[in-house]
Coordinates of C-alpha atoms in Angstrom, one line a residue:
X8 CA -149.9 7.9 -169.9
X9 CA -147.7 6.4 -172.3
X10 CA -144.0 7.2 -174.0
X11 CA -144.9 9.2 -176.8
X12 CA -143.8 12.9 -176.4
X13 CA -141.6 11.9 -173.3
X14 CA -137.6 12.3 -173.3
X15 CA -136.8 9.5 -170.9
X16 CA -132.8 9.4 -169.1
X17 CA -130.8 5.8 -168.4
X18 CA -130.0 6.2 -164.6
X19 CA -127.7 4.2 -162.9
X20 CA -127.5 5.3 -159.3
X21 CA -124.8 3.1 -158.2
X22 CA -122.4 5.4 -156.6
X23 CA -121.7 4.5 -153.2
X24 CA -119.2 6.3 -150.4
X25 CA -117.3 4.7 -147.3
X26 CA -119.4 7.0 -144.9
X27 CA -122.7 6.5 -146.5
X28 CA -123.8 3.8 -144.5
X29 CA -124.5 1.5 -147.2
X30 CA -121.6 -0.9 -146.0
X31 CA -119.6 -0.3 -149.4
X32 CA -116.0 1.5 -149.6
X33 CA -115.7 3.9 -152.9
X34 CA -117.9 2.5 -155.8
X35 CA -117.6 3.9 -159.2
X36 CA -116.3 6.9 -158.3
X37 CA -112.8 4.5 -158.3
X38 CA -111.2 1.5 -158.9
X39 CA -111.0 -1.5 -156.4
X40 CA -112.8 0.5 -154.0
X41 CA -110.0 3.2 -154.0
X42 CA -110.9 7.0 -154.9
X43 CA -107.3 8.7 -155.5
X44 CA -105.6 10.1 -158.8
X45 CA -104.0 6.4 -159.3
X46 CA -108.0 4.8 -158.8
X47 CA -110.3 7.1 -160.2
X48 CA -112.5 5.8 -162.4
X49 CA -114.5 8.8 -163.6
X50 CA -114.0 11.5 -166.2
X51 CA -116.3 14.0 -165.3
X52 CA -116.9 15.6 -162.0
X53 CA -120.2 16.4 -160.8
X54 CA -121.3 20.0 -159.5
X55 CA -122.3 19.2 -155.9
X56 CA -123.8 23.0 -154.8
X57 CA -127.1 21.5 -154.8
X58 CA -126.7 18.4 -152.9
X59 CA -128.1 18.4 -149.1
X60 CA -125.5 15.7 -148.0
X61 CA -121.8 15.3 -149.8
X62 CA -118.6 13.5 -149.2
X63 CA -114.8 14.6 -148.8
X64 CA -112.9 12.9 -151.2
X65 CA -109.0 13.1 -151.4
X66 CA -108.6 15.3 -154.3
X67 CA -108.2 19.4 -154.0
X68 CA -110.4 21.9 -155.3
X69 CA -108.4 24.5 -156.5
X70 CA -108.5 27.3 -154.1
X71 CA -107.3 24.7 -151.6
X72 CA -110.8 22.9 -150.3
X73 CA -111.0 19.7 -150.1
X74 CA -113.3 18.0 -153.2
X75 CA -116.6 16.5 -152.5
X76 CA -119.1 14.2 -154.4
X77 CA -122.8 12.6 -153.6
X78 CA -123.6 9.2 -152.7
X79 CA -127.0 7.7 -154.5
X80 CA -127.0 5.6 -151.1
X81 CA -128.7 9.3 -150.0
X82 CA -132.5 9.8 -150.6
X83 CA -132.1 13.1 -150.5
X84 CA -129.3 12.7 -153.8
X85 CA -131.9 11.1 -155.7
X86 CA -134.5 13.3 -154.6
X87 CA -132.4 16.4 -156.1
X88 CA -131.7 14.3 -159.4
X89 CA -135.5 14.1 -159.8
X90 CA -136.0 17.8 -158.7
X91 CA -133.3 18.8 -161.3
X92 CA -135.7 16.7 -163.7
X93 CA -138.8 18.7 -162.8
X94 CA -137.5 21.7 -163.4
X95 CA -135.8 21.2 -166.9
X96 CA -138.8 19.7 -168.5
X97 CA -137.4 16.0 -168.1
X98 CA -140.1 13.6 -168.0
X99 CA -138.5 10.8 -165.6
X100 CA -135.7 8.0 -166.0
X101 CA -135.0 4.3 -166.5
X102 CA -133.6 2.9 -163.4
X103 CA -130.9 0.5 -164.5
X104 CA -131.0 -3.1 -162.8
X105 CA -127.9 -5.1 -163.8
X106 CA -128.1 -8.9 -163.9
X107 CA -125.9 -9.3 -161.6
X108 CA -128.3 -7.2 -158.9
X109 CA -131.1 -9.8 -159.3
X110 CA -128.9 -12.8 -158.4
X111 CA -128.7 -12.6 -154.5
X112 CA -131.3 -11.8 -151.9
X113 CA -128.6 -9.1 -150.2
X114 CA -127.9 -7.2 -153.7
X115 CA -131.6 -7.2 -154.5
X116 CA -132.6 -6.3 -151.5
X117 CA -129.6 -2.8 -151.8
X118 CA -131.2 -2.6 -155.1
X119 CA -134.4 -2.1 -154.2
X120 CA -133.6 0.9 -152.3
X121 CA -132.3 3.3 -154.6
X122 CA -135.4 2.5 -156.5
X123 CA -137.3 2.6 -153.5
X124 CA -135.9 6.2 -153.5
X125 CA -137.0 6.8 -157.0
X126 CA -140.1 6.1 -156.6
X127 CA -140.7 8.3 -153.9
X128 CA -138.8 11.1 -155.5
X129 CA -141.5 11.0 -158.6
X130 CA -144.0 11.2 -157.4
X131 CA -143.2 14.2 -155.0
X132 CA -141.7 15.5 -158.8
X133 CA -144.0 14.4 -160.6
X134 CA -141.7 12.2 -162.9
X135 CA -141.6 9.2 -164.6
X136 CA -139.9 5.9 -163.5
X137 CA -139.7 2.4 -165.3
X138 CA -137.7 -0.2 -164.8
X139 CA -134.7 -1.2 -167.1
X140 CA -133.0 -4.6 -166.2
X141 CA -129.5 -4.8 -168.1
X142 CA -128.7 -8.9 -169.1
X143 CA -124.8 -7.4 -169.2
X144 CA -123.0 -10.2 -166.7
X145 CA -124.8 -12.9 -167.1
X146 CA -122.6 -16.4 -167.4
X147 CA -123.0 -18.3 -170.4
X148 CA -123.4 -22.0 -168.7
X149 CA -125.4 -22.1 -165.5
X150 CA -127.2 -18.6 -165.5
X151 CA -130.7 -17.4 -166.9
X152 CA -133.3 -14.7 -166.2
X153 CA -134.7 -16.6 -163.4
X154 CA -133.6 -14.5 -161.3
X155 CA -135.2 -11.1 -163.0
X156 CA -138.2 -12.9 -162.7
X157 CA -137.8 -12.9 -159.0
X158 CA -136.6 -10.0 -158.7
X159 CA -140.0 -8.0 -160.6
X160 CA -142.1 -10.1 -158.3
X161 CA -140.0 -8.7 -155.2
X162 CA -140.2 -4.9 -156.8
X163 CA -144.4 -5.8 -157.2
X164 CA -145.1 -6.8 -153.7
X165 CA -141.9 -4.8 -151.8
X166 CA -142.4 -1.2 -153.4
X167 CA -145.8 -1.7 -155.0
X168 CA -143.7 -0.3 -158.0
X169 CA -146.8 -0.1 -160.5
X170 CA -150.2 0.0 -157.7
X171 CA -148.7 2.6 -155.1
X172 CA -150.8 5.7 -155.1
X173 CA -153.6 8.5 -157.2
X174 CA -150.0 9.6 -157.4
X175 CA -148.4 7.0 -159.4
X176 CA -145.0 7.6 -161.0
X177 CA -144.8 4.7 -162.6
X178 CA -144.0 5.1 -166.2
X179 CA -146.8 3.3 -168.7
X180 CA -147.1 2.3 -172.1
X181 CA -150.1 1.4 -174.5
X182 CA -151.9 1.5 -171.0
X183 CA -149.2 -1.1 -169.3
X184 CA -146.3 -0.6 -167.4
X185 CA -143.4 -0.6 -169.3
X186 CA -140.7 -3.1 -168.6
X187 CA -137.4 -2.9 -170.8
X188 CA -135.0 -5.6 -171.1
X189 CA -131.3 -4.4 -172.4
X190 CA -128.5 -6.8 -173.7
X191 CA -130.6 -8.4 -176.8
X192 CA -128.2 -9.8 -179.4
X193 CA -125.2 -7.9 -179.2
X194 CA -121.8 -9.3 -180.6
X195 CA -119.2 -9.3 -178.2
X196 CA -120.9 -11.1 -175.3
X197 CA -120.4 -14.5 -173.7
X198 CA -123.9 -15.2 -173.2
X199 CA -126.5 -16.8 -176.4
X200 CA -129.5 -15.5 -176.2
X201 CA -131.0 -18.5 -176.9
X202 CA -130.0 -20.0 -173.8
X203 CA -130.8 -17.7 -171.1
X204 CA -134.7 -17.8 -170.8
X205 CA -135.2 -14.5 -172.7
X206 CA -138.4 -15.6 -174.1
X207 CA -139.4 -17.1 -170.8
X208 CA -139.3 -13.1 -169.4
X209 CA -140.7 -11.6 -171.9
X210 CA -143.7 -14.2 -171.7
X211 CA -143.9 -13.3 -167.7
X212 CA -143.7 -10.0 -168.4
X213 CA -146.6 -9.9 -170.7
X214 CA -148.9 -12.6 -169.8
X215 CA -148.6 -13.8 -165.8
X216 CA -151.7 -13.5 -164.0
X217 CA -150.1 -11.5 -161.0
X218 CA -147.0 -9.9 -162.2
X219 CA -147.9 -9.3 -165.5
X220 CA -149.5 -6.9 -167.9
X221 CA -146.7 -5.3 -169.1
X222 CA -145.8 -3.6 -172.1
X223 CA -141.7 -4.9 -173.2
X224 CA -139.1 -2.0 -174.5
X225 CA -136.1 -4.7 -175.7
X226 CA -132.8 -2.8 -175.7
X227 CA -131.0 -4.0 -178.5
X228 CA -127.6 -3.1 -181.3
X229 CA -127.5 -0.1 -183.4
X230 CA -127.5 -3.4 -186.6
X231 CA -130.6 -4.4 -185.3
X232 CA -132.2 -4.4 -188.4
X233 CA -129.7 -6.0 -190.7
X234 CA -128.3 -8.3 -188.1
X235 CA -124.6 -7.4 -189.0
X236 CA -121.5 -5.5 -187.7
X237 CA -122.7 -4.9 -183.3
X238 CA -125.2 -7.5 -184.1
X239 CA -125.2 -11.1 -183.9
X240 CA -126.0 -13.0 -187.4
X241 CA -129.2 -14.8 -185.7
X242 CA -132.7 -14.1 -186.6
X243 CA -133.9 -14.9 -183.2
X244 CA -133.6 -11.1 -182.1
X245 CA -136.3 -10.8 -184.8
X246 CA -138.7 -13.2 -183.0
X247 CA -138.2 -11.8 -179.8
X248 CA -139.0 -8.2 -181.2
X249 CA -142.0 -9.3 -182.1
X250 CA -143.3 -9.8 -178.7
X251 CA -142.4 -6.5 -177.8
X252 CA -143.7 -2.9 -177.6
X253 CA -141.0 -0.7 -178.0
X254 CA -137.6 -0.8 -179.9
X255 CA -134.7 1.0 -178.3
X256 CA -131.4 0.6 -180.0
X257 CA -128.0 1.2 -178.0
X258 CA -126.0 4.1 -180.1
X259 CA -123.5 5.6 -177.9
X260 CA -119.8 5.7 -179.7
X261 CA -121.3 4.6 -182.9
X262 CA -121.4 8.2 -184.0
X263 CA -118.5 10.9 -183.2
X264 CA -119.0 14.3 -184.5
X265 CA -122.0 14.4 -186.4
X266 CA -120.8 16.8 -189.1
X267 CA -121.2 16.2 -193.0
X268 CA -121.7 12.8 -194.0
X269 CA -122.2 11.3 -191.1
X270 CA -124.7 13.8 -189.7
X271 CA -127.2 12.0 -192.3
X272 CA -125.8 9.1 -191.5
X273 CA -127.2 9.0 -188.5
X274 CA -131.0 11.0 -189.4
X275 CA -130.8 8.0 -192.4
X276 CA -130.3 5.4 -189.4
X277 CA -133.4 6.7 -187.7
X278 CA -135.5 6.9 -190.8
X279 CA -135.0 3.8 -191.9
X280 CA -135.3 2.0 -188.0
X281 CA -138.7 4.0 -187.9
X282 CA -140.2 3.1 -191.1
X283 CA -138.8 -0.9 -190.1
X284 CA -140.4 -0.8 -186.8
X285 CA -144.0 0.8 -187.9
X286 CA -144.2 -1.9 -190.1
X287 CA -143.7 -4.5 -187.2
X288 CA -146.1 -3.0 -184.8
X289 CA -143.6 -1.5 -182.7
X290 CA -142.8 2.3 -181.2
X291 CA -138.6 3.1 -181.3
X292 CA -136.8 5.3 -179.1
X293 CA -133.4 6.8 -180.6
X294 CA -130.9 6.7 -178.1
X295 CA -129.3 10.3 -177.7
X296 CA -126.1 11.3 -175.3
X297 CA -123.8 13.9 -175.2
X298 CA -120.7 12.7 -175.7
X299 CA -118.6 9.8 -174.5
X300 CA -115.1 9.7 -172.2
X301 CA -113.7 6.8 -170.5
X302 CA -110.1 7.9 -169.9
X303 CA -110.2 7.3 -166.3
X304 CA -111.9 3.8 -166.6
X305 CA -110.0 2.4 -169.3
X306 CA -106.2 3.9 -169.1
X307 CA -103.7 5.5 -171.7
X308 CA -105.3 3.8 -174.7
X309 CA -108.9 5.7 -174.6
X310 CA -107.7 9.2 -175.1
X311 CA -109.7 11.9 -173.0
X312 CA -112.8 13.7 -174.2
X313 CA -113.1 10.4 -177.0
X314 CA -116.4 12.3 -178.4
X315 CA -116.3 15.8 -177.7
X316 CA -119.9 17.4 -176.4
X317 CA -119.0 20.6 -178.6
X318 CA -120.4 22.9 -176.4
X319 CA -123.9 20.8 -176.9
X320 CA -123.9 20.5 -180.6
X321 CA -123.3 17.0 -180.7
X322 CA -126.1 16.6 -178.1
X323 CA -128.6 18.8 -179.7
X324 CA -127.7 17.3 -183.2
X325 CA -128.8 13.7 -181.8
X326 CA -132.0 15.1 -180.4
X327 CA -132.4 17.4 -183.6
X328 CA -132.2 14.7 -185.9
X329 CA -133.7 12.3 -184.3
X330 CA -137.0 14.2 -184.2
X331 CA -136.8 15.6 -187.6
X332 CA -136.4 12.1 -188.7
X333 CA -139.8 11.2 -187.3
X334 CA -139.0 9.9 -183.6
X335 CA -141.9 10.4 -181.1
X336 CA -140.1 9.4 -177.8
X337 CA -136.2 9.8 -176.6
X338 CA -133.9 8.0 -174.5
X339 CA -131.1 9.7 -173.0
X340 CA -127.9 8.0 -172.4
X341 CA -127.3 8.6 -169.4
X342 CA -128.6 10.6 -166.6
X343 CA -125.6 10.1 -164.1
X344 CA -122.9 8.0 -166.0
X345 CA -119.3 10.1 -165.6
X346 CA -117.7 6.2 -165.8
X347 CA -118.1 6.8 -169.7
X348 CA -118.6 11.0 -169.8
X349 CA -122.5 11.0 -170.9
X350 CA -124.0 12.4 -167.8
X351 CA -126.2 15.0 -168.4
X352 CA -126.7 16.0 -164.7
X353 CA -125.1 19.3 -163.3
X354 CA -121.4 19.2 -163.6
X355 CA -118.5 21.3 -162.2
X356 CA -116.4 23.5 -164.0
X357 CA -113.9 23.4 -161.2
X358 CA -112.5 20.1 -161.5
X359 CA -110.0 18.9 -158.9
X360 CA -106.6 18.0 -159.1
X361 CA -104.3 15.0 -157.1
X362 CA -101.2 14.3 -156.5
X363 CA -100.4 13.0 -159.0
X364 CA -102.6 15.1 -161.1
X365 CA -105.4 13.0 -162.1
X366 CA -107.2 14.7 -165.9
X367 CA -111.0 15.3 -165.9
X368 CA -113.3 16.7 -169.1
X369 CA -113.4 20.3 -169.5
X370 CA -117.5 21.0 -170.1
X371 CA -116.4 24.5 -171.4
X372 CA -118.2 27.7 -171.4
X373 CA -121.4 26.4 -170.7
X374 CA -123.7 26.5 -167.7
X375 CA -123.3 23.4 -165.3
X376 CA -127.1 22.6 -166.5
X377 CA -126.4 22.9 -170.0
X378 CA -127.7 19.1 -171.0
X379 CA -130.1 19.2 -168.6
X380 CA -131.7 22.0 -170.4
X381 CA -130.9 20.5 -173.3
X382 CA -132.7 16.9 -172.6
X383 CA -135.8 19.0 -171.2
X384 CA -135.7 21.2 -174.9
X385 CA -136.0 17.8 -176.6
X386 CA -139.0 17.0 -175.4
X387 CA -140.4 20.3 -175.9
X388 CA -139.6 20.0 -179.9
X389 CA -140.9 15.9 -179.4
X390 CA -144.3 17.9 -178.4
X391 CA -144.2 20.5 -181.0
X392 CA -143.3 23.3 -178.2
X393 CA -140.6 25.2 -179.8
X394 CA -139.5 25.2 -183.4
X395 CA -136.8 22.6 -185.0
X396 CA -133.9 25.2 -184.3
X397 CA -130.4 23.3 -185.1
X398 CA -128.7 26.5 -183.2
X399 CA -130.7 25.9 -179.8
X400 CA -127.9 24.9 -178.2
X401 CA -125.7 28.1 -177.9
X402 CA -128.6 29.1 -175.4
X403 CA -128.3 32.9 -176.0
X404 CA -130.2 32.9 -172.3
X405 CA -128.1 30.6 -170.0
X406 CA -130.2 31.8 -166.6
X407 CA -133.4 30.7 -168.6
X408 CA -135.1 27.5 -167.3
X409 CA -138.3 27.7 -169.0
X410 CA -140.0 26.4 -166.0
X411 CA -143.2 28.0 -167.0
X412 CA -143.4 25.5 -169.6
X413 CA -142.5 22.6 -167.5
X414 CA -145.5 20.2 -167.4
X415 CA -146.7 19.9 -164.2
X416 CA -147.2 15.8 -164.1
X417 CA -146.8 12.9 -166.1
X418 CA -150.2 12.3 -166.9

C-alpha cells in the first residue's frame, strides 16, 4: 500500500449541532456558537438528501421548509462521507488534528471520536485514512509538540489506528504508516519552528520503539523551495525535509483562475518542486481545490465566490496539470471545508435564505457531485485510467459514476 496513484482529501470533521449530543452549541456552521444570517460562518451549503440524521437550522429553504445540515458528531455522517468516497473513486482522507485538539485530555478524547468514526467507516468502504496533525495555534512561549506526541500514543493504544484488523484502513507509505505534520515554516505565524520540538516529533515518529515506524509527509508553503514570499527566510525547513517522506505544499489562494500565464505558472511550480524533491529523496503531493470563498467567515472585505470553481475548470485544471507535470499522488483541499468554499462533498443548489438574507455560493449547472467525480477522475488519470482530457470536466454524462471502475480496496 502506499501513496502513489491515490488522490487523497483534507478532512476536517468539526461540525458540531446543539442536538447532537456532543455537548457543543453551533460549531463552524456559525459564529460564537450562533447559526443565523448575522453568525453564519459558511459559504456553501451542503446537499443533505443523503444524510441518515440532519438538523433544523433557522434559515428557509425556499419553498418554505425549514433548512437542515449534518453534524460530524454522527457516525452515520461520516459513514456517508466515506460511502460518497467509495463510490467516486476517492481513495480515503487526511483526518485533520489541530494543535490545539492534542492539548487537553477532554478535547483529545472528542477528537478521537470522529476519527474513531473514520476508521470504522474505511474499512466498511474500503478507504484510506492517515492522520494529519495541523501545528496552526500553537503559542510561541510555553507550547511544543509534546502534546502530539501524546496524543499519537493515545490514537495507537485507544483506536489501534495502524494494528486494527486483515481489514486495515490505515493509509501506508514506503511500507509505514504515514503521519503528516502541517504548519512547517510559514510566514505569518507567531510560532518559530525552532522552538516548538518539531524535530523532537519527527524523531518519534520515525524511530520510537513502540509508537514509531512511520513514514513523515511535512505540510509546508507554496516557497518552499526558495524560502521566500509564504516562506520564512530560514534554512531549517530544509533540514527538517530531510527527515521526511513526502513533500506536500499548501497552494490554496495562491492561484485564481488558471488561464494564460498563470496556467503554466502553476504546471512550472509543479515541475520544478518535482524535479527539487526527487533529487532530495522525497515523494510531493500537489495540493489541488476547487475554488476558495470566505465571505461568510471573514465579512464585507473578502468578496463572495473570491476564486470562482468555473463550473470545475479551475478544479480539473489543478488536477490536469498537476499530473501532466509529472505528480504521482494528489491532495485535495478539502473534503468538507464550506468555512473557506473548497468542499468537494455534495452540495445544494437550493441555498437558503434568512432574515436578513444571508448570501451563499451558487455551484451552478452542475450535479451536486460534480467535484466528487471530479477528485475520483484524478486518480483515474494519476493511474493511467482515462486519457489527459483538459475538457473532462463539462461531464457530457452527469448521471455517470463510473462505479465499475471504482477500485474495490486500498490495497
Amino acid at each position: 500500500m502506499s501513496y502513489e496513484g491515490r488522490v487523497m482529501a483534507g478532512y476536517q470533521g468539526w461540525f458540531r449541532t446543539p442536538d447532537d449530543g456532543s455537548g457543543n452549541r453551533w460549531v463552524h456552521w456559525g459564529k460564537r456558537g450562533r447559526f443565523d444570517s448575522e453568525h453564519v460562518s459558511i459559504d456553501l451549503w451542503p446537499d443533505v438528501s443523503d444524510y441518515p440524521k440532519t438538523y433544523e437550522t433557522p434559515f428557509t429553504l425556499g419553498n418554505g421548509e425549514s433548512a437542515r445540515v449534518f453534524s460530524s458528531w454522527d457516525a452515520g455522517t461520516v459513514d456517508t462521507h466515506f460511502r460518497w468516497m467509495k463510490e467516486h473513486g476517492i481513495d480515503g482522507a487526511f483526518m485533520q488534528r489541530f494543535f490545539r485538539v492534542t492539548t487537553t485530555e477532554e478535547r483529545r478524547r472528542e477528537g478521537r471520536v470522529i476519527l474513531g468514526h473514520a476508521l470504522t467507516a474505511a474499512e466498511r468502504h474500503q478507504r484510506a485514512v492517515a492522520v494529519m496533525y495541523d501545528l496552526s495555534g500553537i503559542a510561541p512561549n510555553g507550547q511544543d509538540c509534546a502534546s502530539v506526541i501524546q496524543d499519537w500514543k493515545e490514537i495507537v493504544d485507544e483506536l489501534k489506528a495502524t494494528s486494527r484488523s486483515r481489514e486495515q484502513s490505515y493509509l501506508y507509505h514506503r511500507g509505514k504508516p504515514l503521519v503528516a505534520i502541517w504548519g512547517l515554516g510559514f510566514t505569518g505565524r507567531d510560532y518559530d519552528i525552532r522552538d516548538i520540538g518539531v524535530d523532537k516529533l519527527i524523531d518519534f515518529l520515525r524511530d520510537d520503539p513502540e509508537y514509531g515506524g512511520c513514514s513523515i509527509l511535512l505540510g509546508v508553503p507554496t516557497h518552499f523551495r526558495t524560502l521566500r514570499a509564504d516562506t520564512r527566510a530560514d534554512p531549517y525547513l530544509h533540514e527538517l525535509m530531510e527527515k521526511a517522506d513526502v513533500v506536500l505544499p499548501w497552494m490554496v489562494g495562491r492561484f485564481r483562475t488558471l488561464e494564460g500565464r498563470e496556467r503554466e505558472k502553476f504546471r512550472s511550480q509543479v515541475r520544478d518542486d518535482l524535479a527539487w524533491c526527487r533529487t532530495r529523496g522525497l515523494d510531493y503531493a500537489p495540493c489541488v481545490y476547487p475554488g476558495f470563498s470566505w465571505h461568510n467567515l471573514k465579512g464585507e472585505e473578502s468578496a463572495l465566490d473570491h476564486i470562482s470553481r468555473q463550473g470545475g475548470r479551475f478544479f480539473w485544471e489543478m488536477i490536469h496539470g498537476s499530473v501532466e507535470s509529472g505528480a504521482e499522488m494528489l491532495y485535495v483541499a478539502m473534503f468538507d471545508e464550506v468555512d473557506e468554499g473548497t468542499a468537494i462533498f455534495k452540495l445544494s443548489h437550493d441555498a437558503p435564505t434568512g432574515n436578513p438574507p444571508a448570501r451563499f455560493v451558487d455551484i451552478g449547472d452542475v450535479p451536486s457531485d460534480h467535484y466528487l467525480w471530479l477528485a475520483g477522475q484524478g486518480g483515474r488519470l494519476l493511474r493511467g485510467e482515462i486519457p489527459a482530457d483538459p475538457e473532462l470536466y463539462r461531464r457530457t454524462d452527469p448521471k455517470t459514476r463510473d462505479r465499475e471502475d471504482v477500485p474495490e480496496g486500498n490495497e
